[in-house]
GROMACS .gro file of C-alpha atoms in nm:
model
  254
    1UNK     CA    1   5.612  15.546  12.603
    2UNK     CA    2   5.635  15.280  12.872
    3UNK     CA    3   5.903  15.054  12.961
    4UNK     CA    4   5.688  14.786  12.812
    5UNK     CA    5   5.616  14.958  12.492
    6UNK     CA    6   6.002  15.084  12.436
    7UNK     CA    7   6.172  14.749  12.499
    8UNK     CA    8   5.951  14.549  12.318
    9UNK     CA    9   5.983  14.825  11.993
   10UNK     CA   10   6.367  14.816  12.010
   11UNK     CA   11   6.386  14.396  12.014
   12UNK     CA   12   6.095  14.403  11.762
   13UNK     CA   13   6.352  14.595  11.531
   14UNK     CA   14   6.598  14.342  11.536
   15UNK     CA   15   6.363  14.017  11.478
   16UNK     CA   16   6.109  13.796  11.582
   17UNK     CA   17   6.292  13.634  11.831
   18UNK     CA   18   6.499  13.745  12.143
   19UNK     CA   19   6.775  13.651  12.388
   20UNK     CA   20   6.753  13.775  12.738
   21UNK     CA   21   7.109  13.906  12.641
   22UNK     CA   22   6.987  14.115  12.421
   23UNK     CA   23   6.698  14.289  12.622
   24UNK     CA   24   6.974  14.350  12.868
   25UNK     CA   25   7.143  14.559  12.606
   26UNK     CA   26   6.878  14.779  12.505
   27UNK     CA   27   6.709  14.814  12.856
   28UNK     CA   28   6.824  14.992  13.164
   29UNK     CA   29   6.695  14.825  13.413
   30UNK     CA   30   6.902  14.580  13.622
   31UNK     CA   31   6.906  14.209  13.564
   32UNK     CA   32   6.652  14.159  13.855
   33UNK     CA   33   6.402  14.416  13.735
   34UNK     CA   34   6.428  14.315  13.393
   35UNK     CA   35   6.339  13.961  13.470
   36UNK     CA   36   6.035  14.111  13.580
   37UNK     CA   37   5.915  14.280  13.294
   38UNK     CA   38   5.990  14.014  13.084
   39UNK     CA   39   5.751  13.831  13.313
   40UNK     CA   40   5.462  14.067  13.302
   41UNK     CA   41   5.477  14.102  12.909
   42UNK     CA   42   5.473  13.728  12.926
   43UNK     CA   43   5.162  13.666  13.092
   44UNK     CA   44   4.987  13.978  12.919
   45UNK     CA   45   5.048  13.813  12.583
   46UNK     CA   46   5.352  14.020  12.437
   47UNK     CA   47   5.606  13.763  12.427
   48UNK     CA   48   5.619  13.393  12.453
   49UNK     CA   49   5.919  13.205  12.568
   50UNK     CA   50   6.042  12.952  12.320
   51UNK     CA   51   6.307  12.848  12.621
   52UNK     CA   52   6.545  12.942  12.895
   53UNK     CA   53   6.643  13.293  12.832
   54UNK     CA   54   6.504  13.283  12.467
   55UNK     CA   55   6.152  13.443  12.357
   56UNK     CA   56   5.939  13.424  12.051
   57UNK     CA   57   5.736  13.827  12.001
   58UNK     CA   58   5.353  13.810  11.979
   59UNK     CA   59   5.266  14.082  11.643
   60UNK     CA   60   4.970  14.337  11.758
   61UNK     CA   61   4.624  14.157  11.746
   62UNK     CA   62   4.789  13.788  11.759
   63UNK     CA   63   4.678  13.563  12.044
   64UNK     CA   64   4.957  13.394  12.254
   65UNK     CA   65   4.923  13.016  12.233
   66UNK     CA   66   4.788  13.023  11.871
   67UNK     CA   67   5.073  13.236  11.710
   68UNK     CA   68   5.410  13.063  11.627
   69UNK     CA   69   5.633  13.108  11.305
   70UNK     CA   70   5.841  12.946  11.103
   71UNK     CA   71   5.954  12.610  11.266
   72UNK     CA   72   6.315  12.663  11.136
   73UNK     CA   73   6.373  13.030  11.260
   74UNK     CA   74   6.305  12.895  11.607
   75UNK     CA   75   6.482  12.594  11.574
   76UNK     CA   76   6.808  12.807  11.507
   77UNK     CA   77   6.760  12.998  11.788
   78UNK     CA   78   6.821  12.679  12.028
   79UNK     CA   79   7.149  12.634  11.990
   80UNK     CA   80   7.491  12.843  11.846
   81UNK     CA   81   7.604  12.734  11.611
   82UNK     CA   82   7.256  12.602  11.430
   83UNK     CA   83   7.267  12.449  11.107
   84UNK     CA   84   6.936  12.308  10.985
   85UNK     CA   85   7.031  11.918  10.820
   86UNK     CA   86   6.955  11.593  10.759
   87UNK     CA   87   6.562  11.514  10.674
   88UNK     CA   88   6.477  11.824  10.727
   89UNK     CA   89   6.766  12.012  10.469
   90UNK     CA   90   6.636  11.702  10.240
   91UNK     CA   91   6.280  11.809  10.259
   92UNK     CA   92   6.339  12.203  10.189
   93UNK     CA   93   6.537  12.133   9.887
   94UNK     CA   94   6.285  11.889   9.742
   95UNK     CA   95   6.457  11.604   9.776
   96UNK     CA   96   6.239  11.356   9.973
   97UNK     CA   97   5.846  11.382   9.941
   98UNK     CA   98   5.822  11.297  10.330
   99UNK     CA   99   5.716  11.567  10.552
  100UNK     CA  100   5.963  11.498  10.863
  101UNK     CA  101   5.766  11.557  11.174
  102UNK     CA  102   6.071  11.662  11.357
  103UNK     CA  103   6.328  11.992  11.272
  104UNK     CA  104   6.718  11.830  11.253
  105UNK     CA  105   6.963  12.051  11.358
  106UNK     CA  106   7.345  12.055  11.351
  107UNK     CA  107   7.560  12.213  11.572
  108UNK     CA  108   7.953  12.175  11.716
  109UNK     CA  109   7.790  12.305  12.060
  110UNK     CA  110   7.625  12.085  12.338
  111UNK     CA  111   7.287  12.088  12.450
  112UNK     CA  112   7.186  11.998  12.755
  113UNK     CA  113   6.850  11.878  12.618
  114UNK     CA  114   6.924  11.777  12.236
  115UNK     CA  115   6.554  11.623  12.220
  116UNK     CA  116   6.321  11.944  12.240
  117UNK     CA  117   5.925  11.979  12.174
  118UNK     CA  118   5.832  12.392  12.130
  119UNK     CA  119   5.501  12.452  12.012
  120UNK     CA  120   5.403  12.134  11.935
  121UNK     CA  121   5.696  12.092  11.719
  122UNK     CA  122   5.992  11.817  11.785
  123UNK     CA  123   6.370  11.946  11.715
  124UNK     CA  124   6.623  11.714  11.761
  125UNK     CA  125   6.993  11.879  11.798
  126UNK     CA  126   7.306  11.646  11.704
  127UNK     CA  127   7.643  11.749  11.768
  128UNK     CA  128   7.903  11.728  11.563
  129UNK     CA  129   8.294  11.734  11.506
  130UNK     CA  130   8.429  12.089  11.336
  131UNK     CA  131   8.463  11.904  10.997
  132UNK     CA  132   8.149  11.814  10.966
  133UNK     CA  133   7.974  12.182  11.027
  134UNK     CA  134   8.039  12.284  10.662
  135UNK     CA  135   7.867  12.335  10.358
  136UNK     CA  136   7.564  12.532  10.428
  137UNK     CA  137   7.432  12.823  10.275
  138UNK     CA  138   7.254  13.120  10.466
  139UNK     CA  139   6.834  13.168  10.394
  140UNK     CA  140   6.602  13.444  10.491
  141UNK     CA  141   6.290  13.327  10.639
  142UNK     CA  142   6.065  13.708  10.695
  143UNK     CA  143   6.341  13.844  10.880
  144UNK     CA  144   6.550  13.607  11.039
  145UNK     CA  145   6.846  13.426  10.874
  146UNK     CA  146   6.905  13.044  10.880
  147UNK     CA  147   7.130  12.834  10.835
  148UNK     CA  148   7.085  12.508  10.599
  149UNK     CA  149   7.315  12.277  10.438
  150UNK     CA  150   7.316  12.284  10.055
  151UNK     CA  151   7.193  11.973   9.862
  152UNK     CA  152   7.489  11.796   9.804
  153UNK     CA  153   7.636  11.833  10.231
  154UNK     CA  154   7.253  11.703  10.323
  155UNK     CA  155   7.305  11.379  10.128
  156UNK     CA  156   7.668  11.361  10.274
  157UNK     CA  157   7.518  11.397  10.617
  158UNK     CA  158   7.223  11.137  10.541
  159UNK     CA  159   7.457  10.878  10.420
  160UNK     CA  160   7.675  10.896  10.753
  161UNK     CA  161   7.333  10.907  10.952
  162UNK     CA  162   7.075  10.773  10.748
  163UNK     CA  163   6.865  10.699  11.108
  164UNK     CA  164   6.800  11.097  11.045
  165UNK     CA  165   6.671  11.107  10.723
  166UNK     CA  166   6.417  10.787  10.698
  167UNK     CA  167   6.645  10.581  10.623
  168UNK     CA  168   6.897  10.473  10.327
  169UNK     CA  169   6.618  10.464  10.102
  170UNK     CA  170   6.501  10.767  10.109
  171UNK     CA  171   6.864  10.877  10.052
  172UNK     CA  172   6.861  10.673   9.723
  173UNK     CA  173   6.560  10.875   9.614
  174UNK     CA  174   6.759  11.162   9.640
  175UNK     CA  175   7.029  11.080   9.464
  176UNK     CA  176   6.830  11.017   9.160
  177UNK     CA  177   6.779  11.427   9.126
  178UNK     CA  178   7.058  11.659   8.957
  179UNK     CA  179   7.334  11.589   9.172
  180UNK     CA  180   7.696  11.718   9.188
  181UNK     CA  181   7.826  11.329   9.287
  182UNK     CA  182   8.177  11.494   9.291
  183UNK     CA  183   8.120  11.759   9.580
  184UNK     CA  184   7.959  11.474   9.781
  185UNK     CA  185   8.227  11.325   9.773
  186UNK     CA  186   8.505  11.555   9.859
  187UNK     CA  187   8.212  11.619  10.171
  188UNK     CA  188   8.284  11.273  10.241
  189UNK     CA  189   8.663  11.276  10.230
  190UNK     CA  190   8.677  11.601  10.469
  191UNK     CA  191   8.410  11.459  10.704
  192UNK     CA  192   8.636  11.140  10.702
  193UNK     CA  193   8.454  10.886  10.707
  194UNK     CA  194   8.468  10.627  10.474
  195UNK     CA  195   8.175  10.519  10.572
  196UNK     CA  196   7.968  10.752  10.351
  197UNK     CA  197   8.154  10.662  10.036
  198UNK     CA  198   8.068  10.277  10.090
  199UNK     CA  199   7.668  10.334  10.110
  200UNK     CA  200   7.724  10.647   9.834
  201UNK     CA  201   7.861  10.361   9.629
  202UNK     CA  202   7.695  10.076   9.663
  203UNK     CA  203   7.410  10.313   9.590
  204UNK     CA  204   7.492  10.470   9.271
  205UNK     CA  205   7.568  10.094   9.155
  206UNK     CA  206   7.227   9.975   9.255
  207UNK     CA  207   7.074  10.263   9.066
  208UNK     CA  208   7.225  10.253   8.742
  209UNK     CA  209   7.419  10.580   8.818
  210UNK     CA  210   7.808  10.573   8.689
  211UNK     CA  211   8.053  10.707   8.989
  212UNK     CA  212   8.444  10.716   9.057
  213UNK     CA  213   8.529  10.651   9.382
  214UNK     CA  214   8.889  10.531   9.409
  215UNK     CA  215   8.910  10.233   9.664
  216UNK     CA  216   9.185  10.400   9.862
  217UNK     CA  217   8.965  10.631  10.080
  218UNK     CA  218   8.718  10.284  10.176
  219UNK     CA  219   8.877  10.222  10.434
  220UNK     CA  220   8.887   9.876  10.663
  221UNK     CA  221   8.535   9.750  10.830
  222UNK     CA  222   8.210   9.679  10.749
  223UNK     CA  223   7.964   9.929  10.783
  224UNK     CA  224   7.561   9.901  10.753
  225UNK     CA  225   7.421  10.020  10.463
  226UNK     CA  226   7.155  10.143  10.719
  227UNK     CA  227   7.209  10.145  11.093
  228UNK     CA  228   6.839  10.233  11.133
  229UNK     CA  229   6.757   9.855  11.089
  230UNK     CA  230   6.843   9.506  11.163
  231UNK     CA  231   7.218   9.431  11.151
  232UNK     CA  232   7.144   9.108  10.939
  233UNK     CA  233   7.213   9.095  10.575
  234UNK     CA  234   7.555   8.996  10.329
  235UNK     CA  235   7.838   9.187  10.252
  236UNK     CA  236   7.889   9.346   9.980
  237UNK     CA  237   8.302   9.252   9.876
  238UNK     CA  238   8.309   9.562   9.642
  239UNK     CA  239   8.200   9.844   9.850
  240UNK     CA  240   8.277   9.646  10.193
  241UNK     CA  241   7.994   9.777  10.317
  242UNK     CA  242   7.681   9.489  10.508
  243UNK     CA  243   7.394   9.490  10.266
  244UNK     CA  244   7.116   9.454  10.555
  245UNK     CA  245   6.786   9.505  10.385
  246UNK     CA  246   6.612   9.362  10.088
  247UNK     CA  247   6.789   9.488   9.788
  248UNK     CA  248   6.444   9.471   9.547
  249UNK     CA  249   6.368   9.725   9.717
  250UNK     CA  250   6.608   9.951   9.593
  251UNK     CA  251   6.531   9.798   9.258
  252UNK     CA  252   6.225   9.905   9.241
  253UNK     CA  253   6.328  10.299   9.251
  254UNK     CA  254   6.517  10.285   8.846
   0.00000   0.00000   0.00000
């Protein structure tokens, strides 16, 4: 068996995907003549490079350019740690009917480039602080595992960003499915900010749905219901949170 052959078998085991790291490990060549090979399998097809250092395997019979796979198993690739979120955690769980056109991805890591387009798909990587890289549960997508947050964490993370989920509105929609209110809100306390809690609110009043959130944890300041939009609107004296788009429209989702 060739060099070719025998590398590409052993990474082939272990996934779709491959760090240079980890041909290092199986092969025996140097770091120079490895770089090589990688080259040549490159350009005859075997392998595609999703990035720096990182490669995407091209099955038997597929043709490079055409093949791809599943726009989440790259997308946690990019970056350690990679949790897929926001709009994109809110479509997979059937919360939103928009397709987003872009992959969100959480991490605690920076990227030098956190705005990314990889086979014609866009990924967008935000970092976070350590408290807020919780609450996700592990998927298997063929044979690579991924990272998600669970329903409850990807509405906590849409209300403190709701520029990376369509905006507040499509939050609202969400919270009109079987929700644990309670676990978004302990979310909320341990991601500390209060901010979340004002819109999660102000929300649940608008829709009809009853909630307990004790006024102690809203802290001072007026937040935008959603910074995604113009800063004018009123304040809301309950929730202290700036109401800044037409409230009829949130009205019309009862």
């Amino acid at each position: 068996m060739s060099e070719k052959f025998e590398l590409l078998d052993k990474l082939a085991r272990k996934g779709s995907t491959f760090k240079f790291q980890n041909a290092a490990k199986i092969s025996c060549l140097d770091i120079r003549s490895l770089k090589v090979l990688l080259s040549r399998m490159e350009k005859d097809g075997w392998i595609e490079r999703i990035e720096k250092g990182k490669y995407l395997i091209i099955p038997l019979g597929a043709k490079k350019g055409k093949y791809t796979i599943n726009e989440f198993v790259i997308g946690s690739t990019l970056v350690e740690p990679a949790i897929i979120s926001y709009w994109s955690a809110l479509n997979y769980h059937g919360l939103t009917e928009q397709v987003p056109t872009t992959v969100f991805i959480q991490t605690t890591a920076r990227k030098k480039k956190p705005e990314l387009e990889i086979f014609g798909v866009k990924y967008k990587i935000i970092k976070v602080n350590e408290n807020k890289l919780v609450g996700y549960e592990t998927i298997w997508i063929d044979d690579a595992k991924v990272h998600i947050t669970d329903q409850e964490k990807t509405i906590a993370d849409c209300l403190d960003k709701p520029q990376y989920c369509g905006g507040i509105i499509e939050v609202a929609k969400a919270l009109q499915n079987d929700i644990d209110l309670n676990k978004i809100i302990e979310y909320a306390k341990n991601m500390n900010n209060s901010a979340i809690l004002k819109r999660l609110g102000y929300l649940c009043d608008k829709l009809g749905i009853p909630i307990d959130i004790s006024h102690t944890y809203l802290a001072a300041g007026v937040p935008l219901l959603d910074p995604s939009i113009d800063r004018k609107g009123t304040t809301n004296r309950k929730w202290k949170i700036m109401v800044n788009m037409d409230e009829k429209m949130l009205g019309e989702l009862e």
